[in-house]
Coordinates of C-alpha atoms in Angstrom, one line a residue:
X661 CA 64.1 257.1 -6.5
X662 CA 67.2 256.3 -4.7
X663 CA 66.3 258.6 -1.9
X664 CA 63.1 256.9 -1.3
X665 CA 64.9 253.6 -0.9
X666 CA 67.2 255.0 1.8
X667 CA 64.2 256.3 3.8
X668 CA 62.6 253.0 3.6
X669 CA 65.6 251.2 5.0
X670 CA 65.9 253.6 7.9
X671 CA 62.3 253.1 8.9
X672 CA 62.7 249.3 9.0
X673 CA 65.8 249.5 11.1
X674 CA 64.1 251.8 13.6
X675 CA 61.3 249.4 13.8
X676 CA 63.6 246.5 14.5
X677 CA 65.5 248.4 17.1
X678 CA 62.3 249.3 18.9
X679 CA 61.3 245.7 18.8
X680 CA 64.6 244.7 20.3
X681 CA 64.3 247.4 23.1
X682 CA 60.9 246.2 24.0
X683 CA 62.1 242.6 24.1
X684 CA 65.0 243.5 26.3
X685 CA 62.8 245.3 28.7
X686 CA 60.5 242.3 28.9
X687 CA 63.6 240.0 29.5
X688 CA 64.8 242.4 32.3
X689 CA 61.4 242.2 33.9
X690 CA 61.4 238.4 33.6
X691 CA 64.9 238.2 35.1
X692 CA 63.9 240.4 38.0
X693 CA 60.9 238.2 38.7
X694 CA 63.0 235.0 38.4
X695 CA 65.6 236.5 40.8
X696 CA 62.9 237.3 43.3
X697 CA 61.4 233.8 42.9
X698 CA 64.8 232.2 43.5
X699 CA 65.3 234.3 46.6
X700 CA 62.0 233.1 47.9
X701 CA 62.9 229.5 47.1
X702 CA 66.2 229.8 48.8
X703 CA 64.6 231.2 51.9
X704 CA 62.1 228.2 51.9
X705 CA 65.0 225.7 51.4
X706 CA 66.8 227.2 54.4
X707 CA 63.7 227.0 56.4
X708 CA 63.2 223.3 55.3
X709 CA 66.8 222.5 56.3
X710 CA 66.3 223.9 59.7
X711 CA 63.1 221.8 60.0
X712 CA 64.7 218.5 58.7
X713 CA 68.1 218.7 60.6
X714 CA 66.7 217.4 64.0
X715 CA 64.9 214.6 62.2
X716 CA 68.2 213.6 60.4
X717 CA 70.1 213.5 63.6
X718 CA 67.5 211.3 65.3
X719 CA 67.6 208.9 62.3
X720 CA 71.4 208.6 62.8
X721 CA 71.1 207.7 66.4
X722 CA 68.4 205.3 65.6
X723 CA 70.6 203.6 63.0
X724 CA 73.5 203.3 65.4
X725 CA 71.2 201.9 68.1
X726 CA 69.9 199.3 65.6
X727 CA 73.5 198.3 64.7
X728 CA 74.4 197.9 68.4
X729 CA 71.4 195.8 69.0
X730 CA 72.3 193.6 66.1
X731 CA 75.9 193.2 67.4
X732 CA 74.8 192.5 70.9
X733 CA 72.3 189.9 69.7
X734 CA 75.0 188.3 67.5
X735 CA 77.4 188.3 70.5
X736 CA 74.8 186.9 72.7
X737 CA 74.1 184.1 70.2
X738 CA 77.8 183.3 70.1
X739 CA 78.0 183.4 73.9
X740 CA 75.1 181.1 74.2
X741 CA 76.8 178.7 71.8
X742 CA 79.9 178.6 74.0
X743 CA 77.7 177.2 76.8
X744 CA 77.1 174.2 74.4
X745 CA 80.7 173.7 73.3
X746 CA 81.4 171.2 76.1
X747 CA 78.4 169.1 75.1
X748 CA 79.2 169.3 71.4
X749 CA 82.9 168.4 71.7
X750 CA 82.7 165.9 74.5
X751 CA 82.5 162.7 72.4
X752 CA 85.3 163.8 70.1
X753 CA 87.6 164.7 73.0
X754 CA 86.9 161.5 74.9
X755 CA 87.4 159.3 71.9
X756 CA 90.9 160.6 71.4
X757 CA 92.8 161.7 68.3
X758 CA 93.1 159.8 65.0
X759 CA 96.8 159.4 64.3
X760 CA 96.2 159.7 60.6
X761 CA 94.0 162.8 60.8
X762 CA 95.0 164.9 63.7
X763 CA 93.7 168.4 62.7
X764 CA 90.0 167.7 63.6
X765 CA 91.0 166.8 67.1
X766 CA 93.1 170.0 67.4
X767 CA 90.2 172.0 66.1
X768 CA 88.0 170.6 68.9
X769 CA 90.5 171.6 71.5
X770 CA 90.8 175.1 69.9
X771 CA 87.0 175.5 70.2
X772 CA 87.1 174.4 73.8
X773 CA 89.9 176.9 74.5
X774 CA 88.0 179.8 72.7
X775 CA 84.8 178.9 74.7
X776 CA 86.9 178.9 77.9
X777 CA 88.3 182.3 77.1
X778 CA 84.8 183.8 76.3
X779 CA 83.1 182.4 79.4
X780 CA 85.9 183.7 81.6
X781 CA 84.5 187.2 80.9
X782 CA 81.1 186.4 82.3
X783 CA 80.4 186.7 86.0
X784 CA 77.8 184.0 86.0
X785 CA 77.4 180.8 88.0
X786 CA 76.3 179.0 84.8
X787 CA 79.5 180.3 83.0
X788 CA 81.7 179.0 85.8
X789 CA 80.0 175.6 85.6
X790 CA 80.5 175.5 81.9
X791 CA 84.1 176.5 82.2
X792 CA 84.7 173.7 84.6
X793 CA 83.3 171.2 82.2
X794 CA 85.4 172.7 79.4
X795 CA 88.5 172.6 81.6
X796 CA 87.9 168.9 82.3
X797 CA 87.6 168.2 78.6
X798 CA 90.8 170.2 77.9
X799 CA 92.6 168.2 80.5
X800 CA 91.4 165.0 78.8
X801 CA 92.2 166.3 75.3
X802 CA 95.7 167.5 76.2
X803 CA 96.4 164.2 78.1
X804 CA 95.4 162.3 75.0
X805 CA 97.7 164.4 72.8
X806 CA 100.4 163.9 75.3
X807 CA 99.9 160.1 75.2
X808 CA 100.1 160.3 71.4
X809 CA 103.3 162.3 71.6
X810 CA 104.7 159.7 74.0
X811 CA 103.6 156.9 71.6
X812 CA 105.3 158.4 68.6
X813 CA 108.5 159.0 70.7
X814 CA 108.5 155.4 71.9
X815 CA 108.3 154.0 68.4
X816 CA 111.9 155.0 67.7
X817 CA 113.4 155.1 71.2
X818 CA 114.3 151.5 71.9
X819 CA 118.0 152.0 71.9
X820 CA 120.7 151.7 69.2
X821 CA 124.3 150.5 68.9
X822 CA 126.2 153.8 68.5
X823 CA 129.4 152.0 67.4
X824 CA 127.7 151.2 64.1
X825 CA 127.5 154.9 63.3
X826 CA 130.6 156.8 62.4
X827 CA 129.4 160.4 62.9
X828 CA 126.7 162.4 64.6
X829 CA 124.9 162.8 61.3
X830 CA 124.7 159.0 60.8
X831 CA 123.0 158.4 64.2
X832 CA 119.3 157.4 63.4
X833 CA 116.5 159.3 65.1
X834 CA 113.0 159.5 63.6
X835 CA 111.6 159.4 60.0
X836 CA 111.2 162.9 58.6
X837 CA 107.3 162.7 58.6
X838 CA 107.2 161.5 62.2
X839 CA 109.7 164.2 63.3
X840 CA 107.5 166.9 61.7
X841 CA 104.4 165.5 63.4
X842 CA 106.2 165.4 66.8
X843 CA 107.4 169.0 66.3
X844 CA 103.9 170.2 65.4
X845 CA 102.4 168.4 68.3
X846 CA 105.1 169.6 70.8
X847 CA 104.6 173.2 69.7
X848 CA 100.8 173.0 69.9
X849 CA 100.9 171.3 73.3
X850 CA 103.4 173.8 74.7
X851 CA 101.3 176.8 73.4
X852 CA 97.9 175.5 74.6
X853 CA 99.4 174.2 77.9
X854 CA 100.5 177.8 78.7
X855 CA 97.2 179.4 77.7
X856 CA 95.0 177.1 79.8
X857 CA 97.4 176.8 82.7
X858 CA 97.4 173.0 82.6
X859 CA 100.5 171.2 84.0
X860 CA 101.3 169.1 81.0
X861 CA 105.1 168.5 81.9
X862 CA 106.1 168.2 78.2
X863 CA 109.8 168.3 79.1
X864 CA 109.4 165.5 81.6
X865 CA 107.5 163.4 79.1
X866 CA 110.2 163.8 76.4
X867 CA 113.1 163.3 78.8
X868 CA 111.6 160.2 80.4
X869 CA 111.4 158.4 77.1
X870 CA 114.6 159.6 75.5
X871 CA 116.6 159.2 78.7
X872 CA 115.8 155.4 78.7
X873 CA 116.7 155.3 75.0
X874 CA 120.2 156.9 75.8
X875 CA 120.7 154.6 78.8
X876 CA 119.9 151.5 76.8
X877 CA 122.2 152.6 74.0
X878 CA 125.1 153.3 76.3
X879 CA 124.6 150.4 78.7
X880 CA 127.0 148.1 76.8
X881 CA 129.9 150.5 77.5
X882 CA 129.1 150.7 81.2
X883 CA 128.9 146.9 81.3
X884 CA 132.2 146.5 79.4
X885 CA 133.9 149.0 81.7
X886 CA 132.7 147.2 84.9
X887 CA 133.4 143.8 83.4
X888 CA 137.0 144.9 82.6
X889 CA 137.4 146.1 86.2
X890 CA 136.1 142.9 87.6
X891 CA 138.2 140.6 85.4
X892 CA 141.4 142.6 85.9
X893 CA 141.2 143.3 89.6
X894 CA 143.1 141.1 92.0
X895 CA 143.3 140.8 95.8
X896 CA 145.8 138.9 97.9
X897 CA 148.8 137.0 96.6
X898 CA 149.2 136.2 93.0
X899 CA 149.0 132.7 91.7
X900 CA 152.0 130.6 92.7
X901 CA 153.1 133.2 95.3
X902 CA 153.1 133.0 99.0
X903 CA 151.7 135.7 101.2
X904 CA 154.7 137.4 102.8
X905 CA 154.6 139.1 106.1
X906 CA 158.2 140.1 106.3
X907 CA 159.3 143.6 105.6
X908 CA 161.6 142.3 102.9
X909 CA 158.7 141.4 100.7
X910 CA 156.6 143.7 98.6
X911 CA 153.1 144.5 100.1
X912 CA 151.8 145.9 96.8
X913 CA 150.4 143.2 94.6
X914 CA 150.5 145.5 91.5
X915 CA 154.3 146.0 91.9
X916 CA 154.8 142.2 92.4
X917 CA 152.8 141.6 89.3
X918 CA 154.9 144.1 87.2
X919 CA 158.2 142.6 88.5
X920 CA 157.3 138.9 88.2
X921 CA 154.7 138.4 85.4
X922 CA 155.5 139.2 81.8
X923 CA 152.5 141.1 80.5
X924 CA 151.6 139.7 77.1
X925 CA 148.5 141.8 76.5
X926 CA 149.4 145.4 76.2
X927 CA 146.8 148.1 75.9
X928 CA 146.2 149.4 72.4
X929 CA 145.2 153.1 72.0
X930 CA 141.4 153.6 71.7
X931 CA 140.4 150.1 73.0
X932 CA 139.6 151.1 76.5
X933 CA 135.9 150.5 77.2
X934 CA 135.7 153.8 79.0
X935 CA 137.4 155.6 76.1
X936 CA 134.7 154.1 73.8
X937 CA 132.1 155.1 76.3
X938 CA 133.4 158.7 76.1
X939 CA 133.3 158.8 72.3
X940 CA 129.9 157.3 72.0
X941 CA 128.2 159.3 74.8
X942 CA 129.4 162.5 73.1
X943 CA 128.1 161.2 69.7
X944 CA 124.7 160.4 71.2
X945 CA 124.4 163.6 73.2
X946 CA 125.2 165.7 70.1
X947 CA 122.6 163.8 68.1
X948 CA 120.0 164.1 70.9
X949 CA 120.6 167.8 71.3
X950 CA 120.0 168.3 67.5
X951 CA 116.9 166.2 67.7
X952 CA 115.5 168.2 70.7
X953 CA 116.1 171.4 68.8
X954 CA 114.1 170.1 65.8
X955 CA 111.2 168.7 67.8
X956 CA 110.7 170.8 71.0
X957 CA 109.8 174.5 71.1
X958 CA 112.8 176.8 71.4
X959 CA 111.7 178.1 74.8
X960 CA 112.0 174.6 76.4
X961 CA 114.4 172.8 74.1
X962 CA 117.6 173.5 76.2
X963 CA 116.0 172.5 79.4
X964 CA 114.5 169.4 77.8
X965 CA 117.9 168.3 76.5
X966 CA 119.6 168.9 79.8
X967 CA 117.0 166.9 81.7
X968 CA 117.3 164.1 79.1
X969 CA 121.1 164.0 79.5
X970 CA 121.1 164.2 83.3
X971 CA 120.9 160.5 84.3
X972 CA 123.0 159.1 81.4
X973 CA 125.8 161.6 82.2
X974 CA 125.7 160.8 85.9
X975 CA 125.9 157.1 85.1
X976 CA 128.9 157.9 82.8
X977 CA 130.7 159.9 85.6
X978 CA 130.0 157.1 88.1
X979 CA 131.5 154.5 85.8
X980 CA 134.5 156.9 85.3
X981 CA 135.0 157.1 89.0
X982 CA 135.1 153.3 89.3
X983 CA 137.6 153.2 86.4
X984 CA 139.9 155.7 88.1
X985 CA 139.7 153.8 91.4
X986 CA 140.7 150.7 89.4
X987 CA 143.7 152.5 87.9
X988 CA 144.8 153.5 91.4
X989 CA 145.3 149.9 92.5
X990 CA 146.2 148.2 89.2
X991 CA 149.6 147.2 87.8
X992 CA 151.7 149.9 86.2
X993 CA 151.0 148.7 82.7
X994 CA 147.4 149.9 83.2
X995 CA 148.8 153.4 83.2
X996 CA 148.7 153.2 79.4
X997 CA 144.9 152.8 79.5
X998 CA 144.7 155.6 82.1
X999 CA 146.7 157.8 79.8
X1000 CA 144.4 157.0 76.9
X1001 CA 141.3 157.7 79.0
X1002 CA 142.8 160.9 80.3
X1003 CA 143.4 162.0 76.7
X1004 CA 139.9 161.2 75.6
X1005 CA 138.5 163.1 78.6
X1006 CA 140.7 166.1 78.0
X1007 CA 139.8 166.1 74.3
X1008 CA 136.0 166.0 75.0
X1009 CA 135.9 168.2 78.1
X1010 CA 135.1 171.3 76.1
X1011 CA 132.4 169.4 74.2
X1012 CA 130.8 168.3 77.4
X1013 CA 131.0 171.8 78.7
X1014 CA 129.3 173.2 75.6
X1015 CA 126.6 170.5 75.7
X1016 CA 125.9 170.7 79.4
X1017 CA 126.8 174.3 80.1
X1018 CA 123.9 174.9 82.5
X1019 CA 124.7 172.0 84.8
X1020 CA 127.5 172.9 87.2
X1021 CA 127.5 169.5 88.8
X1022 CA 128.3 167.9 85.4
X1023 CA 131.2 170.2 85.0
X1024 CA 132.4 169.4 88.5
X1025 CA 132.1 165.6 87.9
X1026 CA 134.3 165.9 84.7
X1027 CA 136.8 168.1 86.4
X1028 CA 137.1 165.7 89.3
X1029 CA 137.8 162.8 87.0
X1030 CA 140.5 164.7 85.1
X1031 CA 142.1 165.9 88.3
X1032 CA 142.2 162.4 89.9
X1033 CA 143.6 160.9 86.7
X1034 CA 146.3 163.5 86.3
X1035 CA 147.4 163.1 89.9
X1036 CA 147.5 159.3 89.5
X1037 CA 149.5 159.5 86.2
X1038 CA 152.1 161.9 87.7
X1039 CA 152.6 159.5 90.7
X1040 CA 152.7 156.4 88.5
X1041 CA 155.8 157.5 86.6
X1042 CA 157.5 158.3 89.8
X1043 CA 156.5 154.9 91.2
X1044 CA 157.9 153.2 88.1
X1045 CA 161.4 154.6 88.4
X1046 CA 161.4 154.0 92.2
X1047 CA 160.4 150.4 91.6
X1048 CA 163.2 149.9 89.1
X1049 CA 165.7 151.4 91.5
X1050 CA 164.8 149.0 94.2
X1051 CA 163.2 146.0 92.5
X1052 CA 164.4 142.9 94.4
X1053 CA 162.6 141.7 97.5
X1054 CA 161.9 138.2 98.7
X1055 CA 158.9 137.9 96.3
X1056 CA 160.5 139.6 93.3
X1057 CA 163.9 138.0 93.0
X1058 CA 165.0 137.1 89.5
X1059 CA 164.7 133.6 88.3
X1060 CA 167.9 131.5 88.1
X1061 CA 167.6 131.0 84.4
X1062 CA 169.5 134.0 83.2
X1063 CA 166.7 135.1 80.9
X1064 CA 165.3 138.6 80.3
X1065 CA 163.9 139.8 83.6
X1066 CA 160.1 140.5 83.6
X1067 CA 160.8 144.0 84.9
X1068 CA 163.1 144.7 82.0
X1069 CA 160.6 143.4 79.5
X1070 CA 157.6 145.1 81.0
X1071 CA 159.4 148.4 81.5
X1072 CA 160.8 148.6 77.9
X1073 CA 157.5 147.5 76.4
X1074 CA 155.7 150.0 78.6
X1075 CA 158.0 152.8 77.5
X1076 CA 157.5 151.9 73.8
X1077 CA 153.7 152.4 74.3
X1078 CA 154.1 155.4 76.5
X1079 CA 155.9 157.3 73.8
X1080 CA 152.6 157.2 71.8
X1081 CA 151.3 159.7 74.4
X1082 CA 154.4 161.9 74.3
X1083 CA 152.4 165.1 73.6
X1084 CA 150.0 164.4 76.4
X1085 CA 152.8 163.6 78.9
X1086 CA 154.8 166.7 78.0
X1087 CA 151.8 168.7 79.2
X1088 CA 151.6 166.6 82.4
X1089 CA 155.4 166.8 83.2
X1090 CA 155.9 170.5 82.5
X1091 CA 154.0 171.9 85.5
X1092 CA 155.6 169.2 87.8
X1093 CA 159.1 170.5 86.9
X1094 CA 162.3 168.9 85.8
X1095 CA 163.4 165.9 87.9
X1096 CA 160.2 165.8 90.0
X1097 CA 160.5 162.0 90.0
X1098 CA 163.8 162.2 91.9
X1099 CA 162.7 164.5 94.7
X1100 CA 161.6 161.7 97.1
X1101 CA 164.6 159.5 96.6
X1102 CA 167.4 161.6 95.1
X1103 CA 170.0 160.6 97.6
X1104 CA 169.4 156.9 96.9
X1105 CA 168.9 157.2 93.2
X1106 CA 171.9 155.8 91.4
X1107 CA 173.1 157.1 88.0
X1108 CA 170.8 160.1 87.8
X1109 CA 171.3 161.7 84.5
X1110 CA 171.9 165.4 83.9
X1111 CA 169.1 167.9 84.0
X1112 CA 166.8 168.5 81.0
X1113 CA 168.4 170.6 78.3
X1114 CA 165.5 173.0 78.6
X1115 CA 163.7 172.9 82.0
X1116 CA 160.9 175.1 80.6
X1117 CA 160.1 172.6 77.8
X1118 CA 157.9 169.7 78.5
X1119 CA 159.4 167.4 75.9
X1120 CA 162.9 168.1 77.3
X1121 CA 161.7 167.1 80.8
X1122 CA 160.1 164.0 79.4
X1123 CA 163.4 163.0 77.7
X1124 CA 165.2 163.5 81.0
X1125 CA 162.8 161.2 82.7
X1126 CA 163.3 158.5 80.0
X1127 CA 167.1 158.7 80.4
X1128 CA 166.8 158.3 84.1
X1129 CA 164.5 155.2 83.6
X1130 CA 167.1 153.7 81.2
X1131 CA 169.9 154.4 83.7
X1132 CA 167.9 152.9 86.5
X1133 CA 167.1 149.9 84.4
X1134 CA 170.7 149.3 83.5
X1135 CA 171.6 149.6 87.2
X1136 CA 168.9 147.1 88.0
X1137 CA 170.3 144.6 85.5
X1138 CA 173.7 144.9 87.2
X1139 CA 172.0 144.2 90.6
X1140 CA 170.1 141.3 89.1
X1141 CA 173.3 139.7 87.9
X1142 CA 174.6 139.7 91.4
X1143 CA 171.6 137.6 92.4
X1144 CA 172.6 134.8 90.1
X1145 CA 174.2 131.8 92.0
X1146 CA 176.7 130.8 89.3
X1147 CA 179.3 133.0 87.7
X1148 CA 178.4 131.9 84.1
X1149 CA 174.7 132.5 84.9
X1150 CA 175.5 136.0 86.2
X1151 CA 177.1 136.9 82.9
X1152 CA 174.4 135.3 80.8
X1153 CA 171.8 137.3 82.7
X1154 CA 173.8 140.5 82.1
X1155 CA 174.3 139.8 78.4
X1156 CA 170.7 138.8 77.9
X1157 CA 169.2 141.8 79.6
X1158 CA 171.6 144.4 78.3
X1159 CA 171.2 143.0 74.8
X1160 CA 167.5 143.2 75.2
X1161 CA 167.8 146.8 76.3
X1162 CA 170.2 147.6 73.5
X1163 CA 167.9 146.1 70.9
X1164 CA 165.0 148.2 72.3
X1165 CA 167.0 151.4 71.9
X1166 CA 168.5 150.5 68.6
X1167 CA 165.2 149.3 67.0
X1168 CA 163.4 152.5 68.2
X1169 CA 166.1 154.8 66.9
X1170 CA 165.1 156.9 63.9
X1171 CA 161.9 154.9 63.9
X1172 CA 159.7 158.0 63.6
X1173 CA 157.9 159.1 60.4
X1174 CA 159.7 162.1 59.0
X1175 CA 156.4 163.7 58.1
X1176 CA 154.8 163.4 61.5
X1177 CA 158.2 164.0 63.2
X1178 CA 157.4 161.2 65.8
X1179 CA 160.4 159.9 67.8
X1180 CA 161.2 156.4 69.1
X1181 CA 162.7 155.5 72.5
X1182 CA 166.2 155.5 71.1
X1183 CA 165.8 159.0 69.6
X1184 CA 164.4 160.4 72.8
X1185 CA 167.1 159.1 75.1
X1186 CA 170.0 159.7 72.7
X1187 CA 172.8 157.6 71.3
X1188 CA 174.9 157.8 74.5
X1189 CA 172.5 155.5 76.3
X1190 CA 172.9 152.9 73.6
X1191 CA 176.7 153.3 73.6
X1192 CA 176.9 152.7 77.4
X1193 CA 174.7 149.6 77.1
X1194 CA 176.8 148.1 74.3
X1195 CA 179.9 148.7 76.5
X1196 CA 178.3 146.8 79.3
X1197 CA 177.6 143.9 77.0
X1198 CA 181.2 143.8 75.9
X1199 CA 182.3 143.7 79.6
X1200 CA 179.9 140.9 80.4
X1201 CA 181.0 138.9 77.4
X1202 CA 184.6 139.0 78.7
X1203 CA 183.3 137.7 82.0
X1204 CA 181.4 135.0 80.3
X1205 CA 184.5 133.9 78.3
X1206 CA 186.4 133.8 81.6
X1207 CA 184.0 131.3 83.0
X1208 CA 184.7 129.0 80.1
X1209 CA 188.4 129.5 80.4
X1210 CA 188.0 128.2 84.0
X1211 CA 187.0 124.8 82.6
X1212 CA 190.6 124.4 81.3
X1213 CA 192.2 125.5 84.6
X1214 CA 193.7 122.0 85.0
X1215 CA 195.8 122.2 81.8
X1216 CA 198.7 124.3 83.3
X1217 CA 198.8 122.2 86.5
X1218 CA 202.3 120.5 86.7
X1219 CA 201.3 118.0 89.4
X1220 CA 198.7 116.3 87.1
X1221 CA 199.2 113.9 84.3
X1222 CA 197.8 114.7 80.9
X1223 CA 195.1 112.0 81.4
X1224 CA 194.1 113.5 84.7
X1225 CA 193.9 117.0 83.2
X1226 CA 191.7 115.6 80.4
X1227 CA 189.4 114.0 83.0
X1228 CA 189.0 117.2 84.9
X1229 CA 188.4 119.1 81.7
X1230 CA 185.7 116.6 80.6
X1231 CA 183.9 116.9 84.0
X1232 CA 184.1 120.7 83.9
X1233 CA 182.9 120.8 80.3
X1234 CA 180.0 118.4 80.9
X1235 CA 178.9 120.4 83.9
X1236 CA 179.1 123.7 82.1
X1237 CA 177.1 122.5 79.1
X1238 CA 174.6 120.8 81.3
X1239 CA 174.0 123.9 83.4
X1240 CA 173.7 126.2 80.4
X1241 CA 171.0 124.0 78.9
X1242 CA 168.6 125.5 81.5
X1243 CA 169.4 129.0 80.6
X1244 CA 166.8 131.1 78.8
X1245 CA 168.2 133.1 75.8
X1246 CA 165.7 135.5 74.4
X1247 CA 167.2 136.0 70.9
X1248 CA 168.9 133.9 68.3
X1249 CA 171.6 136.5 67.8
X1250 CA 172.5 136.5 71.5
X1251 CA 172.4 132.7 71.4
X1252 CA 174.9 132.7 68.5
X1253 CA 177.1 135.2 70.3
X1254 CA 177.3 133.1 73.4
X1255 CA 178.0 129.9 71.5
X1256 CA 180.7 131.7 69.5
X1257 CA 182.3 133.2 72.7
X1258 CA 182.2 129.8 74.4
X1259 CA 183.7 128.0 71.4
X1260 CA 186.4 130.6 70.9
X1261 CA 187.2 130.3 74.6
X1262 CA 187.6 126.5 74.7
X1263 CA 188.4 125.0 71.3
X1264 CA 191.6 126.8 70.5
X1265 CA 193.1 126.2 73.9
X1266 CA 191.9 122.5 73.8
X1267 CA 193.6 122.1 70.4
X1268 CA 196.8 123.6 71.8
X1269 CA 196.7 121.2 74.7
X1270 CA 196.4 118.3 72.4
X1271 CA 199.3 119.5 70.3
X1272 CA 201.4 119.9 73.4
X1273 CA 200.7 116.3 74.4
X1274 CA 201.4 114.3 71.2
X1275 CA 202.2 111.0 72.9
X1276 CA 199.0 108.9 73.3
X1277 CA 199.3 106.6 76.3
X1278 CA 196.4 104.2 77.0
X1279 CA 195.3 106.3 79.9
X1280 CA 195.4 109.5 77.8
X1281 CA 193.5 107.8 75.0
X1282 CA 190.8 106.6 77.4
X1283 CA 190.5 110.1 78.9
X1284 CA 190.2 111.8 75.5
X1285 CA 186.4 111.9 75.5
X1286 CA 186.0 114.7 72.9
X1287 CA 187.7 115.8 69.8
X1288 CA 187.8 119.6 69.1
X1289 CA 185.0 119.1 66.6
X1290 CA 183.0 117.2 69.2
X1291 CA 183.4 120.1 71.6
X1292 CA 182.3 122.5 69.0
X1293 CA 179.2 120.5 68.3
X1294 CA 178.5 120.1 72.0
X1295 CA 178.8 123.8 72.7
X1296 CA 176.8 124.6 69.6
X1297 CA 173.8 122.5 70.8
X1298 CA 173.9 123.5 74.5
X1299 CA 171.4 126.4 74.1
X1300 CA 169.0 124.6 71.8
X1301 CA 165.4 124.8 72.9

């Protein structure tokens, strides 16, 4: 039974295997047929590709051709529109820009410019005609914008007072919004102007307006400088003086003025109208340069500023030349102003050079002013010491009052002011060399001091010069005393003037600030000059006492009676007191000194004379006009104003 089951299972498996074999054979046949079919399909696809390829290429060409036609037609439409731009924008352009809404006007100009650029590519008569119309509208449009630019500039270009503004940053220019609009408009005009080749002259427009602004702002300083020159110039003889033709008189009115007129209005540093002119033109130029850089395009900003500054600077240099010419013929005390102006020019020379670096003529104008001033200053200090060494001519003789001579007063006051410019003068004196002021008159120069302690140091040379001036002044005082017609007057003149000199030296000694290390006149000339002057005062006082002693010359006379001696004394005393009432004493201390010397010279000897003549005859009593106390009071009141 079991064997039958095994046989049955084998038969079933064989049947299944047979079925599988037959199925596989059918599938192989089907696969072969499918493969053959795919090969045929592949061959047909390849054939179809070969057939379609030319058609595809033709389609691509047709597509490109279509696109080109579209582009060409669009470009042609745009080009045709350019022919109408002039007509479309004409009303807007001719009407001009709206100040409050500028962009639409700029857009119109841009459309005109684009149309001009497009039509330029067409070689057609109609295109040329349209371009001409567009160019005319561009000219009008740019002109209108230029007028608006000018209008905005003029609104804040009416001139200012630069003195009211301490620094460059304080100088007013334009409101921020206006400045931005000007900058935008200037940039646009410059750009479009270059592209359309239209001669807009933007630099000239700006410079024309702002030049007038600068000139108006600076006019006051030119007027003040010219007014100062007119009011302080003089020709011919001075008031109260005769015109001398003799060689013994001075032909130079400025020297006569310095010798005979006490100057009461000395120049104060920084007050020169031309010094103020210099400070304020620099201030305005710096402010204007900064403004130009903010408004104008960079490519034209430098040229614009230089063009703007041209005429104001030429006017400034012209005024400077007049000022220098005035200094050349003015009294010596104007040297102080010349020094101050020279210092201001020297200080600002590099500033001008940086501002106006491209203008050689500007540099030459400044260099000429500096050169002329330096030459004048060096000659002036030599002229001063030569004048002091030979002061007295027919028209410069000292007055018969014994007072401080005008030349002494003017010279010492002048030196006190000159020392303010010590640093400037040391630089002027150094290249001229030690003792240069003595070279022309060394043989005739009395009491020339020793050489500078260091001939290579400008300050040492300047101190040498000051010592020589003081020596010359002291000698001049001695010469002036000899011009006095009375012995007492001679000594009063000497005491007065030497005391004034001593006080000037003494008061200016150690007057400097320790921190700034500045020095006074007394410090610079040294104590020896003061010592010599005080010795001269002592000698003159002895001479003055001797003139009072002469009043009592009758007392020792044996041939005269006591009454006669008293009468002669009374006459001498009255005459001496009467004459000294006309003397000019500059200082209360000098007045007290003279009164003390006169009293000490007379009263003790007068008292001795009275003691020696105790008997009082009627004649003697009548002749005794003054008691010792009366004489003391009389002398004490003789110099009262």
